[in-house]
XYZ file of C-alpha atoms in Angstrom:
356
model
C -18.150 -11.861 -9.243
C -18.958 -14.566 -12.085
C -17.257 -17.274 -12.627
C -16.364 -16.053 -16.161
C -15.574 -12.908 -15.709
C -12.834 -14.407 -12.910
C -11.491 -16.745 -15.064
C -10.690 -14.114 -17.936
C -9.639 -11.985 -15.069
C -7.152 -14.667 -13.534
C -5.806 -15.334 -17.626
C -4.940 -11.523 -17.876
C -3.051 -11.208 -14.540
C -0.640 -13.885 -14.921
C 2.984 -12.684 -16.576
C 5.556 -14.548 -17.750
C 8.461 -15.702 -14.370
C 11.528 -13.054 -14.037
C 14.139 -14.677 -16.462
C 16.957 -12.738 -14.687
C 16.142 -14.381 -11.545
C 16.365 -17.854 -12.830
C 19.658 -16.857 -14.379
C 21.104 -15.582 -11.322
C 19.847 -19.218 -9.388
C 22.074 -20.945 -11.932
C 25.234 -18.554 -12.026
C 24.633 -19.886 -8.209
C 24.701 -23.783 -8.819
C 27.845 -23.235 -11.399
C 29.791 -21.464 -8.751
C 29.338 -24.360 -5.877
C 31.513 -26.898 -5.212
C 30.103 -29.480 -7.555
C 30.602 -30.311 -11.244
C 28.179 -27.651 -13.157
C 24.481 -28.477 -13.122
C 24.992 -31.961 -11.048
C 22.539 -32.490 -9.729
C 20.567 -32.134 -13.521
C 16.897 -31.599 -13.810
C 17.198 -30.639 -9.859
C 18.963 -27.538 -10.705
C 16.636 -26.684 -13.470
C 13.624 -26.854 -10.706
C 14.974 -24.943 -7.606
C 16.159 -22.218 -10.876
C 12.517 -22.316 -12.107
C 10.987 -21.471 -8.185
C 13.269 -18.781 -8.556
C 12.459 -16.956 -11.150
C 8.516 -17.634 -10.506
C 8.895 -16.341 -6.816
C 11.336 -13.669 -7.967
C 15.016 -14.269 -5.743
C 17.695 -15.699 -5.930
C 16.747 -17.711 -2.296
C 13.506 -19.869 -2.780
C 11.529 -20.949 -0.566
C 8.751 -24.074 -0.584
C 8.547 -24.629 3.185
C 4.750 -24.208 3.321
C 3.561 -26.901 0.664
C -0.832 -27.414 0.131
C -2.097 -30.318 -1.351
C -5.632 -29.341 -2.984
C -7.603 -32.509 -3.947
C -10.797 -31.649 -6.194
C -13.711 -34.715 -5.077
C -16.426 -35.249 -7.421
C -17.487 -38.266 -8.910
C -18.211 -39.429 -12.503
C -21.445 -40.310 -13.677
C -19.977 -42.969 -16.415
C -18.867 -44.822 -12.753
C -22.398 -46.609 -14.129
C -21.286 -48.121 -17.271
C -18.695 -50.148 -15.292
C -15.223 -48.414 -16.140
C -14.405 -48.826 -12.996
C -13.281 -51.603 -10.065
C -15.393 -49.615 -7.226
C -18.249 -47.606 -7.106
C -18.880 -44.252 -6.643
C -19.381 -43.772 -2.638
C -15.810 -44.915 -2.617
C -15.035 -40.953 -3.981
C -16.809 -39.505 -0.434
C -15.780 -42.116 1.938
C -11.485 -40.963 0.488
C -12.191 -37.631 0.908
C -13.457 -38.460 5.383
C -10.770 -40.486 5.119
C -8.583 -37.722 3.801
C -9.537 -34.754 6.723
C -9.481 -37.399 8.801
C -5.924 -37.915 7.073
C -6.294 -40.694 6.471
C -5.266 -41.724 3.123
C -2.097 -42.357 1.505
C -1.135 -38.500 0.600
C -2.067 -37.744 4.282
C 0.723 -39.893 4.963
C 3.505 -37.975 2.260
C 2.282 -35.020 3.653
C 2.539 -35.444 7.378
C 6.223 -36.945 6.723
C 7.347 -33.715 4.374
C 5.028 -31.400 7.154
C 2.342 -30.419 3.739
C -1.042 -29.380 4.341
C -3.498 -30.999 2.546
C -7.364 -29.779 1.536
C -10.023 -31.975 0.802
C -12.258 -29.944 -1.349
C -16.218 -31.371 -2.748
C -15.986 -30.015 -6.016
C -19.525 -32.326 -7.043
C -19.183 -35.339 -5.142
C -22.762 -37.654 -5.859
C -23.767 -37.021 -2.213
C -22.788 -34.340 0.706
C -18.890 -35.889 1.906
C -21.058 -34.324 5.379
C -17.622 -33.946 7.428
C -16.561 -30.771 8.763
C -12.846 -31.126 7.356
C -14.053 -31.571 3.575
C -14.248 -28.401 2.199
C -17.689 -28.007 0.080
C -17.334 -25.913 -3.542
C -19.978 -27.996 -4.619
C -21.070 -27.201 -8.079
C -23.229 -30.250 -8.751
C -24.255 -33.152 -7.274
C -22.242 -36.003 -9.995
C -21.223 -35.580 -13.398
C -23.739 -36.527 -16.046
C -22.529 -39.987 -18.286
C -20.775 -39.001 -20.681
C -21.488 -41.934 -22.823
C -25.441 -41.360 -23.077
C -24.469 -37.222 -22.545
C -22.450 -34.252 -21.244
C -20.825 -35.048 -18.163
C -21.552 -31.142 -17.101
C -22.658 -27.819 -18.815
C -20.509 -24.953 -19.697
C -21.771 -22.466 -16.902
C -21.066 -25.545 -14.948
C -17.186 -25.872 -16.224
C -16.664 -22.623 -15.544
C -17.974 -22.202 -12.063
C -16.028 -25.737 -11.448
C -12.561 -23.723 -12.212
C -13.402 -20.643 -10.778
C -14.343 -22.763 -7.321
C -10.620 -23.497 -8.385
C -8.931 -19.985 -8.614
C -10.496 -18.745 -5.152
C -8.853 -21.560 -3.326
C -6.145 -20.595 -4.711
C -5.857 -17.136 -4.269
C -7.126 -18.003 -0.077
C -4.232 -20.235 -0.427
C -2.261 -17.553 -1.362
C -3.036 -15.464 1.586
C -2.555 -18.599 3.583
C 1.302 -18.031 2.736
C 1.404 -21.258 -0.231
C 4.618 -21.240 -1.310
C 3.960 -24.215 -3.438
C 1.020 -26.127 -4.336
C -0.354 -29.611 -5.613
C -3.682 -30.164 -7.637
C -5.298 -33.660 -6.532
C -7.851 -35.139 -7.462
C -10.338 -38.008 -6.066
C -12.666 -39.255 -8.251
C -14.103 -42.716 -9.044
C -13.961 -43.053 -12.939
C -12.421 -40.030 -13.774
C -9.245 -41.823 -15.918
C -11.720 -42.847 -18.290
C -13.335 -38.693 -18.562
C -9.266 -38.220 -18.304
C -8.780 -40.469 -21.450
C -12.249 -39.056 -23.199
C -10.566 -35.662 -23.169
C -6.953 -36.769 -24.467
C -8.972 -38.619 -27.638
C -10.375 -35.404 -28.324
C -7.977 -32.781 -28.184
C -5.210 -34.954 -29.870
C -7.387 -37.260 -32.606
C -6.742 -40.170 -31.054
C -8.601 -43.679 -30.800
C -9.965 -44.798 -27.445
C -7.768 -48.300 -27.423
C -4.462 -46.165 -27.730
C -5.599 -44.442 -24.372
C -8.217 -46.154 -22.316
C -5.503 -47.724 -19.452
C -6.119 -49.781 -16.276
C -6.491 -46.766 -13.796
C -6.769 -48.039 -10.762
C -6.736 -51.822 -11.680
C -9.642 -53.056 -14.721
C -8.573 -56.757 -16.830
C -7.270 -56.861 -20.310
C -11.226 -57.412 -20.520
C -11.772 -54.420 -18.389
C -9.605 -51.645 -20.336
C -11.102 -53.106 -23.703
C -14.666 -52.374 -22.605
C -13.589 -48.800 -20.878
C -12.201 -47.871 -24.524
C -15.789 -48.928 -26.168
C -17.659 -46.195 -23.505
C -15.493 -43.757 -24.710
C -15.886 -44.333 -28.103
C -19.887 -44.010 -27.453
C -19.162 -41.121 -25.418
C -17.193 -39.002 -28.289
C -19.333 -40.068 -31.016
C -22.588 -38.975 -28.611
C -21.444 -35.590 -27.366
C -18.887 -34.691 -30.766
C -16.847 -32.681 -28.887
C -15.374 -29.546 -30.657
C -11.503 -29.744 -30.367
C -10.562 -26.479 -31.234
C -12.814 -25.421 -28.201
C -10.876 -26.284 -25.174
C -13.146 -25.579 -22.631
C -16.244 -27.368 -25.166
C -14.252 -31.008 -24.343
C -13.835 -30.540 -20.840
C -17.641 -30.062 -20.209
C -18.806 -32.724 -22.714
C -16.768 -35.406 -21.418
C -14.908 -34.263 -18.159
C -15.090 -33.553 -14.752
C -15.650 -31.559 -12.093
C -13.001 -32.786 -10.688
C -10.241 -31.959 -14.143
C -12.310 -28.273 -14.031
C -11.253 -27.347 -10.250
C -7.676 -28.558 -10.524
C -8.028 -26.385 -14.156
C -8.482 -23.601 -11.938
C -6.059 -24.861 -9.275
C -3.402 -24.200 -12.304
C -4.617 -21.046 -13.639
C -4.987 -19.584 -9.387
C -1.395 -21.000 -9.266
C 0.236 -19.202 -12.076
C -1.644 -15.208 -11.536
C -0.446 -15.828 -7.796
C 2.724 -16.745 -8.701
C 2.770 -19.846 -7.027
C 4.790 -23.471 -8.544
C 2.894 -25.969 -9.185
C 3.780 -29.438 -9.385
C 1.712 -31.519 -11.697
C 0.540 -35.333 -10.548
C -0.461 -38.288 -13.074
C -3.314 -38.109 -15.956
C -5.972 -36.518 -14.495
C -4.103 -33.616 -13.277
C -1.498 -33.533 -16.803
C -4.520 -32.455 -18.405
C -6.011 -30.010 -15.731
C -2.501 -28.822 -16.535
C -2.135 -29.028 -20.119
C -5.689 -26.935 -19.967
C -4.735 -24.352 -18.297
C -1.737 -24.245 -20.508
C -4.605 -23.636 -23.635
C -6.788 -21.178 -22.108
C -3.046 -19.439 -21.009
C -0.160 -20.482 -22.360
C 2.204 -18.384 -19.435
C 0.846 -20.982 -17.245
C 3.742 -24.064 -18.933
C 6.319 -21.846 -16.856
C 4.741 -22.126 -13.755
C 4.634 -25.899 -13.436
C 6.206 -28.565 -12.223
C 6.638 -32.080 -13.856
C 5.342 -34.893 -10.410
C 5.665 -38.320 -11.962
C 4.774 -40.014 -15.262
C 2.318 -41.798 -14.600
C 0.949 -45.337 -16.105
C -2.141 -44.646 -18.166
C -0.883 -43.904 -21.677
C -1.995 -40.126 -22.403
C -0.337 -39.343 -19.710
C 2.810 -38.975 -20.957
C 0.865 -37.708 -24.829
C -0.537 -34.413 -22.150
C 3.656 -34.286 -20.724
C 4.669 -34.253 -24.527
C 2.548 -31.929 -25.261
C 3.420 -29.700 -22.580
C 7.160 -30.646 -23.133
C 7.555 -31.021 -19.696
C 9.906 -34.306 -18.514
C 9.204 -35.704 -15.513
C 11.646 -36.865 -12.956
C 9.719 -39.049 -11.367
C 9.317 -42.918 -13.555
C 7.775 -44.955 -10.414
C 5.651 -46.840 -11.643
C 2.645 -45.559 -9.798
C -1.214 -45.071 -10.488
C -2.653 -43.608 -6.968
C -4.048 -40.303 -7.656
C -4.261 -38.213 -4.099
C -1.482 -36.275 -5.598
C 0.632 -38.239 -4.497
C 3.731 -38.610 -7.172
C 3.276 -35.314 -7.485
C 3.847 -34.872 -3.309
C 6.835 -37.161 -3.693
C 9.213 -34.456 -5.190
C 8.678 -32.408 -2.645
C 11.291 -34.213 -0.612
C 13.717 -34.106 -3.869
C 13.442 -30.321 -3.956
C 13.855 -30.050 -0.182
C 17.050 -31.667 -0.871
C 17.986 -29.878 -3.635
C 17.852 -26.289 -1.944
C 19.986 -27.257 0.956
C 22.115 -28.205 -1.053
C 22.236 -24.837 -3.181
C 21.822 -22.796 0.039
C 24.790 -24.343 1.723
C 26.686 -26.323 -0.545
C 30.459 -24.417 -0.568
C 31.912 -21.746 -3.810
C 34.912 -23.468 -5.067
C 36.738 -20.655 -3.587
C 36.451 -22.115 -0.036
C 36.704 -25.684 -0.529
C 40.142 -25.491 -2.227
C 39.368 -26.595 -6.052
C 39.515 -25.033 -9.587
C 35.913 -24.254 -10.398
C 34.211 -26.156 -13.721
C 34.287 -24.512 -16.820
C 31.312 -25.460 -19.488
C 32.639 -27.819 -21.364
C 31.418 -26.437 -25.817
């Protein structure tokens, strides 16, 4: 099946979660010996997962973090603190379990899957899944990042990965990225989609100085002028000023919704991919779980556009799906309470009633 046909079939497969199970989960929360909605957003998230999984007993024991690794040609314009060679090295480290998100995953007993969706050179590591669409994207300051067909291919690879992870029992997914320069491509996409000035959206990424951020904004302005992305065509923007990592994660979000798997959003690039997926298929929105709000200006704009309020605001700008990974232990605790807290009758306390 070609990538466009696969994407269209995946979109047709997506159905809204079962709201009846959300109501049943919330009714159970309200029957437990605690103030109504006492755990706030954690109750809502558990109920949302129940609706997605179509059960009153949600289970996220098997969590997986899929990292889409790709190089971005715009790094040649000096928009990053380090060079493109770091992307492949970090992916190799992930394959050995030696990156930040791998430590988080080990603590929580989640699995990390490192994917080459478009490195400049092959990672040459047996632990890195090779799904490269092309070897690095183009420099968006001088031309498009990739063709529309390559964008569709990257989305298709993301979908196929989720299909395989579902068959392996994945119950909750974190789409993550590793791509030096992708805060520049992500910011360019945000500017195009929301008609924002580059100076509003360009952020420090992994550690640019104020002068570096000003230069980054200039590069984004040039990219938008040269490529003239059509904000009404979601894939045109992604193809012209985005990246393979963003496209691959878009496929992960689409695939998760189609397979009935909740997906936690990480920072800017993941939030952008989630937004693109929702633009392609509105019902994806109900499968999204906000993780954390990062420091990049575009992250807030994307979360507001999605109508999501990330529960974690820790000033993070690490990437790798790390902010989303931090939500997993909190969800685990919430689920433990959900399963084990006694009902009011057992505690000898009169049930709380909703305040009008």
